[in-house]
PDB file of C-alpha atoms in Angstrom:
ATOM      1  CA  MET A 178      30.874  19.453 -80.034  1.00  0.00           C
ATOM      2  CA  ALA A 179      28.789  18.445 -76.909  1.00  0.00           C
ATOM      3  CA  GLU A 180      25.730  20.508 -76.306  1.00  0.00           C
ATOM      4  CA  PRO A 181      25.682  22.333 -72.935  1.00  0.00           C
ATOM      5  CA  THR A 182      22.890  21.580 -70.504  1.00  0.00           C
ATOM      6  CA  SER A 183      19.955  23.901 -70.957  1.00  0.00           C
ATOM      7  CA  LEU A 184      18.759  26.113 -68.116  1.00  0.00           C
ATOM      8  CA  GLY A 185      15.408  24.341 -67.840  1.00  0.00           C
ATOM      9  CA  GLU A 186      16.947  20.899 -67.609  1.00  0.00           C
ATOM     10  CA  ASN A 187      19.418  22.118 -64.998  1.00  0.00           C
ATOM     11  CA  SER A 188      16.642  23.630 -62.835  1.00  0.00           C
ATOM     12  CA  ALA A 189      14.582  20.447 -63.023  1.00  0.00           C
ATOM     13  CA  ALA A 190      17.586  18.333 -61.988  1.00  0.00           C
ATOM     14  CA  GLN A 191      18.334  20.658 -59.093  1.00  0.00           C
ATOM     15  CA  SER A 192      14.717  20.492 -57.937  1.00  0.00           C
ATOM     16  CA  MET A 193      14.751  16.684 -58.056  1.00  0.00           C
ATOM     17  CA  ALA A 194      18.052  16.558 -56.179  1.00  0.00           C
ATOM     18  CA  LEU A 195      16.828  18.953 -53.513  1.00  0.00           C
ATOM     19  CA  GLY A 196      13.588  17.020 -53.173  1.00  0.00           C
ATOM     20  CA  SER A 197      15.474  13.747 -52.806  1.00  0.00           C
ATOM     21  CA  ALA A 198      17.822  15.216 -50.216  1.00  0.00           C
ATOM     22  CA  ALA A 199      14.948  16.795 -48.307  1.00  0.00           C
ATOM     23  CA  GLY A 200      13.050  13.513 -48.295  1.00  0.00           C
ATOM     24  CA  PHE A 201      16.114  11.635 -47.066  1.00  0.00           C
ATOM     25  CA  ILE A 202      16.769  14.152 -44.296  1.00  0.00           C
ATOM     26  CA  SER A 203      13.102  14.061 -43.333  1.00  0.00           C
ATOM     27  CA  GLY A 204      13.258  10.264 -43.187  1.00  0.00           C
ATOM     28  CA  ILE A 205      16.309  10.423 -40.907  1.00  0.00           C
ATOM     29  CA  GLY A 206      14.435  12.842 -38.636  1.00  0.00           C
ATOM     30  CA  ALA A 207      11.392  10.576 -38.582  1.00  0.00           C
ATOM     31  CA  ALA A 208      13.613   7.602 -37.713  1.00  0.00           C
ATOM     32  CA  TYR A 209      15.175   9.442 -34.796  1.00  0.00           C
ATOM     33  CA  ALA A 210      11.705  10.572 -33.707  1.00  0.00           C
ATOM     34  CA  GLN A 211      10.481   6.966 -33.698  1.00  0.00           C
ATOM     35  CA  GLN A 212      13.462   5.853 -31.665  1.00  0.00           C
ATOM     36  CA  ALA A 213      13.090   8.766 -29.255  1.00  0.00           C
ATOM     37  CA  ALA A 214       9.387   7.947 -28.842  1.00  0.00           C
ATOM     38  CA  GLY A 215      10.314   4.416 -27.804  1.00  0.00           C
ATOM     39  CA  PHE A 216      12.786   5.674 -25.188  1.00  0.00           C
ATOM     40  CA  TYR A 217      10.282   8.277 -24.000  1.00  0.00           C
ATOM     41  CA  GLN A 218       7.618   5.613 -23.570  1.00  0.00           C
ATOM     42  CA  GLN A 219      10.080   3.383 -21.704  1.00  0.00           C
ATOM     43  CA  ALA A 220      10.970   6.241 -19.358  1.00  0.00           C
ATOM     44  CA  GLY A 221       7.292   6.975 -18.731  1.00  0.00           C
ATOM     45  CA  LEU A 222       6.581   3.332 -17.942  1.00  0.00           C
ATOM     46  CA  ALA A 223       9.585   3.173 -15.614  1.00  0.00           C
ATOM     47  CA  ILE A 224       8.354   6.237 -13.720  1.00  0.00           C
ATOM     48  CA  GLN A 225       4.879   4.745 -13.522  1.00  0.00           C
ATOM     49  CA  ALA A 226       6.295   1.470 -12.164  1.00  0.00           C
ATOM     50  CA  GLN A 227       8.307   3.343  -9.551  1.00  0.00           C
ATOM     51  CA  GLU A 228       5.277   5.361  -8.449  1.00  0.00           C
ATOM     52  CA  ASN A 229       3.151   2.208  -8.279  1.00  0.00           C
ATOM     53  CA  LEU A 230       5.739   0.568  -6.043  1.00  0.00           C
ATOM     54  CA  ARG A 231       5.900   3.630  -3.812  1.00  0.00           C
ATOM     55  CA  MET A 232       2.123   3.879  -3.468  1.00  0.00           C
ATOM     56  CA  ALA A 233       1.837   0.132  -2.864  1.00  0.00           C
ATOM     57  CA  GLY A 234       4.397   0.431  -0.090  1.00  0.00           C
ATOM     58  CA  LEU A 235       2.421   3.270   1.500  1.00  0.00           C
ATOM     59  CA  ARG A 236      -0.840   1.336   1.269  1.00  0.00           C
ATOM     60  CA  ALA A 237       0.805  -1.769   2.724  1.00  0.00           C
ATOM     61  CA  ASP A 238       2.290   0.203   5.620  1.00  0.00           C
ATOM     62  CA  LYS A 239      -1.076   1.825   6.334  1.00  0.00           C
ATOM     63  CA  ALA A 240      -2.835  -1.550   6.208  1.00  0.00           C
ATOM     64  CA  VAL A 241      -0.402  -2.945   8.787  1.00  0.00           C
ATOM     65  CA  GLU A 242      -0.724   0.194  10.894  1.00  0.00           C
ATOM     66  CA  TYR A 243      -4.528   0.014  10.899  1.00  0.00           C
ATOM     67  CA  GLY A 244      -4.438  -3.720  11.581  1.00  0.00           C
ATOM     68  CA  GLU A 245      -2.150  -3.322  14.577  1.00  0.00           C
ATOM     69  CA  ALA A 246      -4.278  -0.441  15.912  1.00  0.00           C
ATOM     70  CA  ALA A 247      -7.419  -2.573  15.527  1.00  0.00           C
ATOM     71  CA  PHE A 248      -5.648  -5.443  17.285  1.00  0.00           C
ATOM     72  CA  GLN A 249      -4.821  -3.205  20.245  1.00  0.00           C
ATOM     73  CA  ARG A 250      -8.414  -1.923  20.364  1.00  0.00           C
ATOM     74  CA  ASN A 251      -9.725  -5.484  20.414  1.00  0.00           C
ATOM     75  CA  LEU A 252      -7.356  -6.365  23.249  1.00  0.00           C
ATOM     76  CA  LYS A 253      -8.683  -3.412  25.259  1.00  0.00           C
ATOM     77  CA  LYS A 254     -12.245  -4.466  24.446  1.00  0.00           C
ATOM     78  CA  ILE A 255     -11.519  -7.998  25.671  1.00  0.00           C
ATOM     79  CA  GLU A 256      -9.998  -6.616  28.832  1.00  0.00           C
ATOM     80  CA  TYR A 257     -13.029  -4.414  29.506  1.00  0.00           C
ATOM     81  CA  GLU A 258     -15.458  -7.275  28.897  1.00  0.00           C
ATOM     82  CA  THR A 259     -13.485  -9.522  31.242  1.00  0.00           C
ATOM     83  CA  ILE A 260     -13.531  -6.834  33.914  1.00  0.00           C
ATOM     84  CA  ASN A 261     -17.281  -6.419  33.483  1.00  0.00           C
ATOM     85  CA  TYR A 262     -17.855 -10.150  33.964  1.00  0.00           C
ATOM     86  CA  LYS A 263     -15.649 -10.089  37.093  1.00  0.00           C
ATOM     87  CA  ILE A 264     -17.659  -7.147  38.403  1.00  0.00           C
ATOM     88  CA  GLN A 265     -20.849  -9.103  37.690  1.00  0.00           C
ATOM     89  CA  ALA A 266     -19.510 -12.131  39.614  1.00  0.00           C
ATOM     90  CA  ASN A 267     -18.425  -9.972  42.553  1.00  0.00           C
ATOM     91  CA  THR A 268     -21.851  -8.334  42.588  1.00  0.00           C
ATOM     92  CA  LEU A 269     -23.486 -11.774  42.756  1.00  0.00           C
ATOM     93  CA  MET A 270     -21.220 -12.834  45.610  1.00  0.00           C
ATOM     94  CA  LYS A 271     -21.962  -9.602  47.448  1.00  0.00           C
ATOM     95  CA  GLY A 272     -25.676 -10.214  47.000  1.00  0.00           C
ATOM     96  CA  LEU A 273     -25.234 -13.768  48.312  1.00  0.00           C
ATOM     97  CA  ARG A 274     -23.493 -12.562  51.441  1.00  0.00           C
ATOM     98  CA  GLU A 275     -26.187  -9.975  52.060  1.00  0.00           C
ATOM     99  CA  ALA A 276     -29.012 -12.495  51.484  1.00  0.00           C
ATOM    100  CA  ASN A 277     -27.482 -15.098  53.804  1.00  0.00           C
ATOM    101  CA  ALA A 278     -26.745 -12.489  56.464  1.00  0.00           C
ATOM    102  CA  SER A 279     -30.343 -11.330  56.283  1.00  0.00           C
ATOM    103  CA  ALA A 280     -31.552 -14.937  56.630  1.00  0.00           C
ATOM    104  CA  LEU A 281     -29.346 -15.471  59.653  1.00  0.00           C
ATOM    105  CA  ALA A 282     -30.577 -12.250  61.230  1.00  0.00           C
ATOM    106  CA  ARG A 283     -34.205 -13.225  60.719  1.00  0.00           C
ATOM    107  CA  GLY A 284     -33.564 -16.691  62.179  1.00  0.00           C
ATOM    108  CA  TYR A 285     -31.882 -15.385  65.286  1.00  0.00           C
ATOM    109  CA  ALA A 286     -34.562 -12.728  65.669  1.00  0.00           C
ATOM    110  CA  SER A 287     -37.221 -15.440  65.560  1.00  0.00           C
ATOM    111  CA  GLY A 288     -35.470 -17.408  68.297  1.00  0.00           C
ATOM    112  CA  VAL A 289     -34.510 -20.387  66.170  1.00  0.00           C
ATOM    113  CA  VAL A 290     -31.155 -21.935  65.411  1.00  0.00           C
ATOM    114  CA  ALA A 291     -30.239 -20.138  62.154  1.00  0.00           C
ATOM    115  CA  THR A 292     -27.640 -22.706  61.125  1.00  0.00           C
ATOM    116  CA  GLN A 293     -30.199 -25.490  60.960  1.00  0.00           C
ATOM    117  CA  GLY A 294     -33.649 -26.142  59.588  1.00  0.00           C
ATOM    118  CA  SER A 295     -35.345 -23.976  57.020  1.00  0.00           C
ATOM    119  CA  ILE A 296     -32.936 -21.091  57.450  1.00  0.00           C
ATOM    120  CA  ALA A 297     -30.008 -23.323  56.586  1.00  0.00           C
ATOM    121  CA  GLY A 298     -31.935 -24.681  53.600  1.00  0.00           C
ATOM    122  CA  ILE A 299     -32.612 -21.179  52.306  1.00  0.00           C
ATOM    123  CA  ARG A 300     -28.936 -20.278  52.670  1.00  0.00           C
ATOM    124  CA  GLY A 301     -27.926 -23.422  50.800  1.00  0.00           C
ATOM    125  CA  VAL A 302     -30.294 -22.647  47.951  1.00  0.00           C
ATOM    126  CA  ASN A 303     -28.937 -19.110  47.756  1.00  0.00           C
ATOM    127  CA  VAL A 304     -25.364 -20.371  47.616  1.00  0.00           C
ATOM    128  CA  ARG A 305     -26.139 -22.950  44.941  1.00  0.00           C
ATOM    129  CA  GLU A 306     -27.975 -20.513  42.665  1.00  0.00           C
ATOM    130  CA  VAL A 307     -25.452 -17.729  43.083  1.00  0.00           C
ATOM    131  CA  TYR A 308     -22.513 -20.023  42.358  1.00  0.00           C
ATOM    132  CA  GLN A 309     -24.266 -21.215  39.235  1.00  0.00           C
ATOM    133  CA  ASP A 310     -24.586 -17.610  38.114  1.00  0.00           C
ATOM    134  CA  VAL A 311     -20.962 -16.927  39.006  1.00  0.00           C
ATOM    135  CA  GLY A 312     -19.888 -19.970  36.994  1.00  0.00           C
ATOM    136  CA  ILE A 313     -21.841 -18.728  34.007  1.00  0.00           C
ATOM    137  CA  SER A 314     -20.265 -15.278  34.358  1.00  0.00           C
ATOM    138  CA  ASP A 315     -16.766 -16.770  34.517  1.00  0.00           C
ATOM    139  CA  LEU A 316     -17.535 -18.904  31.485  1.00  0.00           C
ATOM    140  CA  ASN A 317     -18.754 -15.823  29.603  1.00  0.00           C
ATOM    141  CA  ALA A 318     -15.552 -13.981  30.519  1.00  0.00           C
ATOM    142  CA  LEU A 319     -13.419 -16.879  29.285  1.00  0.00           C
ATOM    143  CA  THR A 320     -15.454 -17.188  26.084  1.00  0.00           C
ATOM    144  CA  ALA A 321     -15.190 -13.450  25.418  1.00  0.00           C
ATOM    145  CA  ARG A 322     -11.424 -13.570  25.907  1.00  0.00           C
ATOM    146  CA  ILE A 323     -10.919 -16.562  23.635  1.00  0.00           C
ATOM    147  CA  LEU A 324     -13.222 -15.376  20.864  1.00  0.00           C
ATOM    148  CA  GLY A 325     -11.969 -11.809  21.152  1.00  0.00           C
ATOM    149  CA  LEU A 326      -8.362 -12.898  20.821  1.00  0.00           C
ATOM    150  CA  GLU A 327      -9.264 -15.066  17.854  1.00  0.00           C
ATOM    151  CA  ASP A 328     -11.034 -12.191  16.116  1.00  0.00           C
ATOM    152  CA  ALA A 329      -8.211  -9.761  16.889  1.00  0.00           C
ATOM    153  CA  THR A 330      -5.583 -12.194  15.633  1.00  0.00           C
ATOM    154  CA  THR A 331      -7.591 -12.832  12.462  1.00  0.00           C
ATOM    155  CA  MET A 332      -7.880  -9.108  11.778  1.00  0.00           C
ATOM    156  CA  LEU A 333      -4.163  -8.602  12.345  1.00  0.00           C
ATOM    157  CA  LYS A 334      -3.273 -11.496  10.061  1.00  0.00           C
ATOM    158  CA  SER A 335      -5.644 -10.101   7.434  1.00  0.00           C
ATOM    159  CA  SER A 336      -3.864  -6.736   7.518  1.00  0.00           C
ATOM    160  CA  TYR A 337      -0.471  -8.436   7.105  1.00  0.00           C
ATOM    161  CA  ASP A 338      -1.804 -10.529   4.225  1.00  0.00           C
ATOM    162  CA  MET A 339      -3.260  -7.437   2.588  1.00  0.00           C
ATOM    163  CA  ALA A 340       0.079  -5.648   2.855  1.00  0.00           C
ATOM    164  CA  PHE A 341       1.917  -8.647   1.412  1.00  0.00           C
ATOM    165  CA  TYR A 342      -0.430  -9.024  -1.558  1.00  0.00           C
ATOM    166  CA  GLU A 343      -0.382  -5.268  -2.149  1.00  0.00           C
ATOM    167  CA  ARG A 344       3.390  -5.272  -2.448  1.00  0.00           C
ATOM    168  CA  GLU A 345       3.441  -8.424  -4.564  1.00  0.00           C
ATOM    169  CA  ALA A 346       0.863  -6.986  -6.958  1.00  0.00           C
ATOM    170  CA  ALA A 347       2.916  -3.796  -7.284  1.00  0.00           C
ATOM    171  CA  ILE A 348       6.085  -5.811  -7.993  1.00  0.00           C
ATOM    172  CA  VAL A 349       4.310  -7.833 -10.683  1.00  0.00           C
ATOM    173  CA  ASN A 350       2.870  -4.654 -12.187  1.00  0.00           C
ATOM    174  CA  ALA A 351       6.288  -2.983 -12.167  1.00  0.00           C
ATOM    175  CA  SER A 352       7.832  -5.990 -13.893  1.00  0.00           C
ATOM    176  CA  THR A 353       5.099  -5.872 -16.535  1.00  0.00           C
ATOM    177  CA  LEU A 354       5.702  -2.154 -17.117  1.00  0.00           C
ATOM    178  CA  GLN A 355       9.447  -2.724 -17.427  1.00  0.00           C
ATOM    179  CA  ARG A 356       8.885  -5.420 -20.048  1.00  0.00           C
ATOM    180  CA  ALA A 357       6.510  -3.084 -21.862  1.00  0.00           C
ATOM    181  CA  GLY A 358       9.205  -0.389 -21.807  1.00  0.00           C
ATOM    182  CA  LYS A 359      11.761  -2.759 -23.334  1.00  0.00           C
ATOM    183  CA  ILE A 360       9.254  -3.729 -26.019  1.00  0.00           C
ATOM    184  CA  ALA A 361       8.623  -0.030 -26.689  1.00  0.00           C
ATOM    185  CA  THR A 362      12.333   0.635 -27.238  1.00  0.00           C
ATOM    186  CA  LYS A 363      12.683  -2.381 -29.521  1.00  0.00           C
ATOM    187  CA  THR A 364       9.597  -1.322 -31.446  1.00  0.00           C
ATOM    188  CA  GLY A 365      10.977   2.209 -31.727  1.00  0.00           C
ATOM    189  CA  GLY A 366      14.237   0.809 -33.085  1.00  0.00           C
ATOM    190  CA  LEU A 367      12.427  -1.315 -35.657  1.00  0.00           C
ATOM    191  CA  LEU A 368      10.274   1.608 -36.761  1.00  0.00           C
ATOM    192  CA  ALA A 369      13.377   3.822 -36.943  1.00  0.00           C
ATOM    193  CA  GLY A 370      15.088   1.249 -39.165  1.00  0.00           C
ATOM    194  CA  ALA A 371      12.028   1.062 -41.364  1.00  0.00           C
ATOM    195  CA  GLU A 372      11.956   4.858 -41.689  1.00  0.00           C
ATOM    196  CA  LEU A 373      15.649   4.929 -42.610  1.00  0.00           C
ATOM    197  CA  SER A 374      15.157   2.186 -45.201  1.00  0.00           C
ATOM    198  CA  LYS A 375      12.195   4.018 -46.658  1.00  0.00           C
ATOM    199  CA  ALA A 376      14.149   7.281 -46.798  1.00  0.00           C
ATOM    200  CA  ALA A 377      17.167   5.607 -48.417  1.00  0.00           C
ATOM    201  CA  THR A 378      14.974   3.858 -50.981  1.00  0.00           C
ATOM    202  CA  GLY A 379      13.199   7.094 -51.822  1.00  0.00           C
ATOM    203  CA  PHE A 380      16.491   8.913 -52.183  1.00  0.00           C
ATOM    204  CA  ALA A 381      17.929   6.191 -54.395  1.00  0.00           C
ATOM    205  CA  THR A 382      14.920   6.145 -56.689  1.00  0.00           C
ATOM    206  CA  THR A 383      14.413   9.904 -57.031  1.00  0.00           C
ATOM    207  CA  PHE A 384      17.900  11.379 -57.083  1.00  0.00           C
ATOM    208  CA  PRO A 385      18.897  12.394 -60.656  1.00  0.00           C
ATOM    209  CA  TYR A 386      22.268  10.717 -60.815  1.00  0.00           C
ATOM    210  CA  GLY A 387      22.950  11.323 -64.524  1.00  0.00           C
ATOM    211  CA  ALA A 388      21.940  14.965 -64.601  1.00  0.00           C
ATOM    212  CA  ASP A 389      24.299  17.924 -64.539  1.00  0.00           C
ATOM    213  CA  ILE A 390      22.921  19.412 -61.313  1.00  0.00           C
ATOM    214  CA  PHE A 391      25.307  22.338 -61.020  1.00  0.00           C
ATOM    215  CA  GLY A 392      25.199  23.239 -64.773  1.00  0.00           C
ATOM    216  CA  SER A 393      28.805  22.362 -65.563  1.00  0.00           C
ATOM    217  CA  SER A 394      29.396  20.854 -69.051  1.00  0.00           C
ATOM    218  CA  LYS A 395      32.519  19.234 -70.403  1.00  0.00           C
ATOM    219  CA  PRO A 396      34.777  21.606 -72.386  1.00  0.00           C
ATOM    220  CA  SER A 397      34.605  21.251 -76.153  1.00  0.00           C
ATOM    221  CA  ASN A 398      37.591  19.750 -77.969  1.00  0.00           C
ATOM    222  CA  ALA A 399      36.832  21.732 -81.155  1.00  0.00           C
ATOM    223  CA  PRO A 400      39.342  24.502 -82.029  1.00  0.00           C
ATOM    224  CA  VAL A 401      38.248  27.930 -81.073  1.00  0.00           C
ATOM    225  CA  GLU A 402      38.256  30.321 -83.987  1.00  0.00           C
ATOM    226  CA  ASN A 403      40.491  33.328 -83.420  1.00  0.00           C
ATOM    227  CA  ARG A 404      38.593  36.393 -84.491  1.00  0.00           C
ATOM    228  CA  SER A 405      40.985  38.875 -82.998  1.00  0.00           C
ATOM    229  CA  ARG A 406      43.040  39.025 -86.226  1.00  0.00           C
ATOM    230  CA  PRO A 407      41.652  40.856 -89.241  1.00  0.00           C
ATOM    231  CA  GLU A 408      40.917  38.794 -92.264  1.00  0.00           C
ATOM    232  CA  THR A 409      43.194  39.183 -95.276  1.00  0.00           C
ATOM    233  CA  PHE A 410      42.106  38.739 -98.840  1.00  0.00           C
TER     234      PHE A 410
END
């Protein structure tokens, strides 16, 4: 007759089975946690890439805005400088007219022919010197306009270049973050597979396959003695 499983052996087998099942379930949970961590990291990197693109767009727009505003200010500055040089030239011409008129008045007051002699020489010198000054003033106005336009154009181009490189850098950074997110999901999948393999291996090596976990033994084939009848002698 087969011996039934003892209570102690049954309890030990149940404990081993429960421990194996708990370890396997814990391994499955850890695998899902690893996979979820990969997706969570990918989502975080995607959000970061999107925010970087948005902020880069704002910085680029502001750079262009400031560059165009600076360009307009430089144009106004050039215009004011040109006007100042024109005012300077007009002032010189006004002074020339006054000086020559004064020379003519003195000549006529002295009783000499003011259009000849020393008076005419003085007027000629005045005209020559004043026109030299006017030429220099006009040249300064032209130089200020040319150099001012060059500086303003350079500043505007610099703002456009800055905006372009800002956007390009953000695009490259976003692409890098997206690749990092894909790597994170793949890594999470690999780690999840490793956790599942570890859990399955642990379950296979610790589960008591041959034990009678639930305490059920095979029925005995031996005849059962009937003691309900009284014995006869």
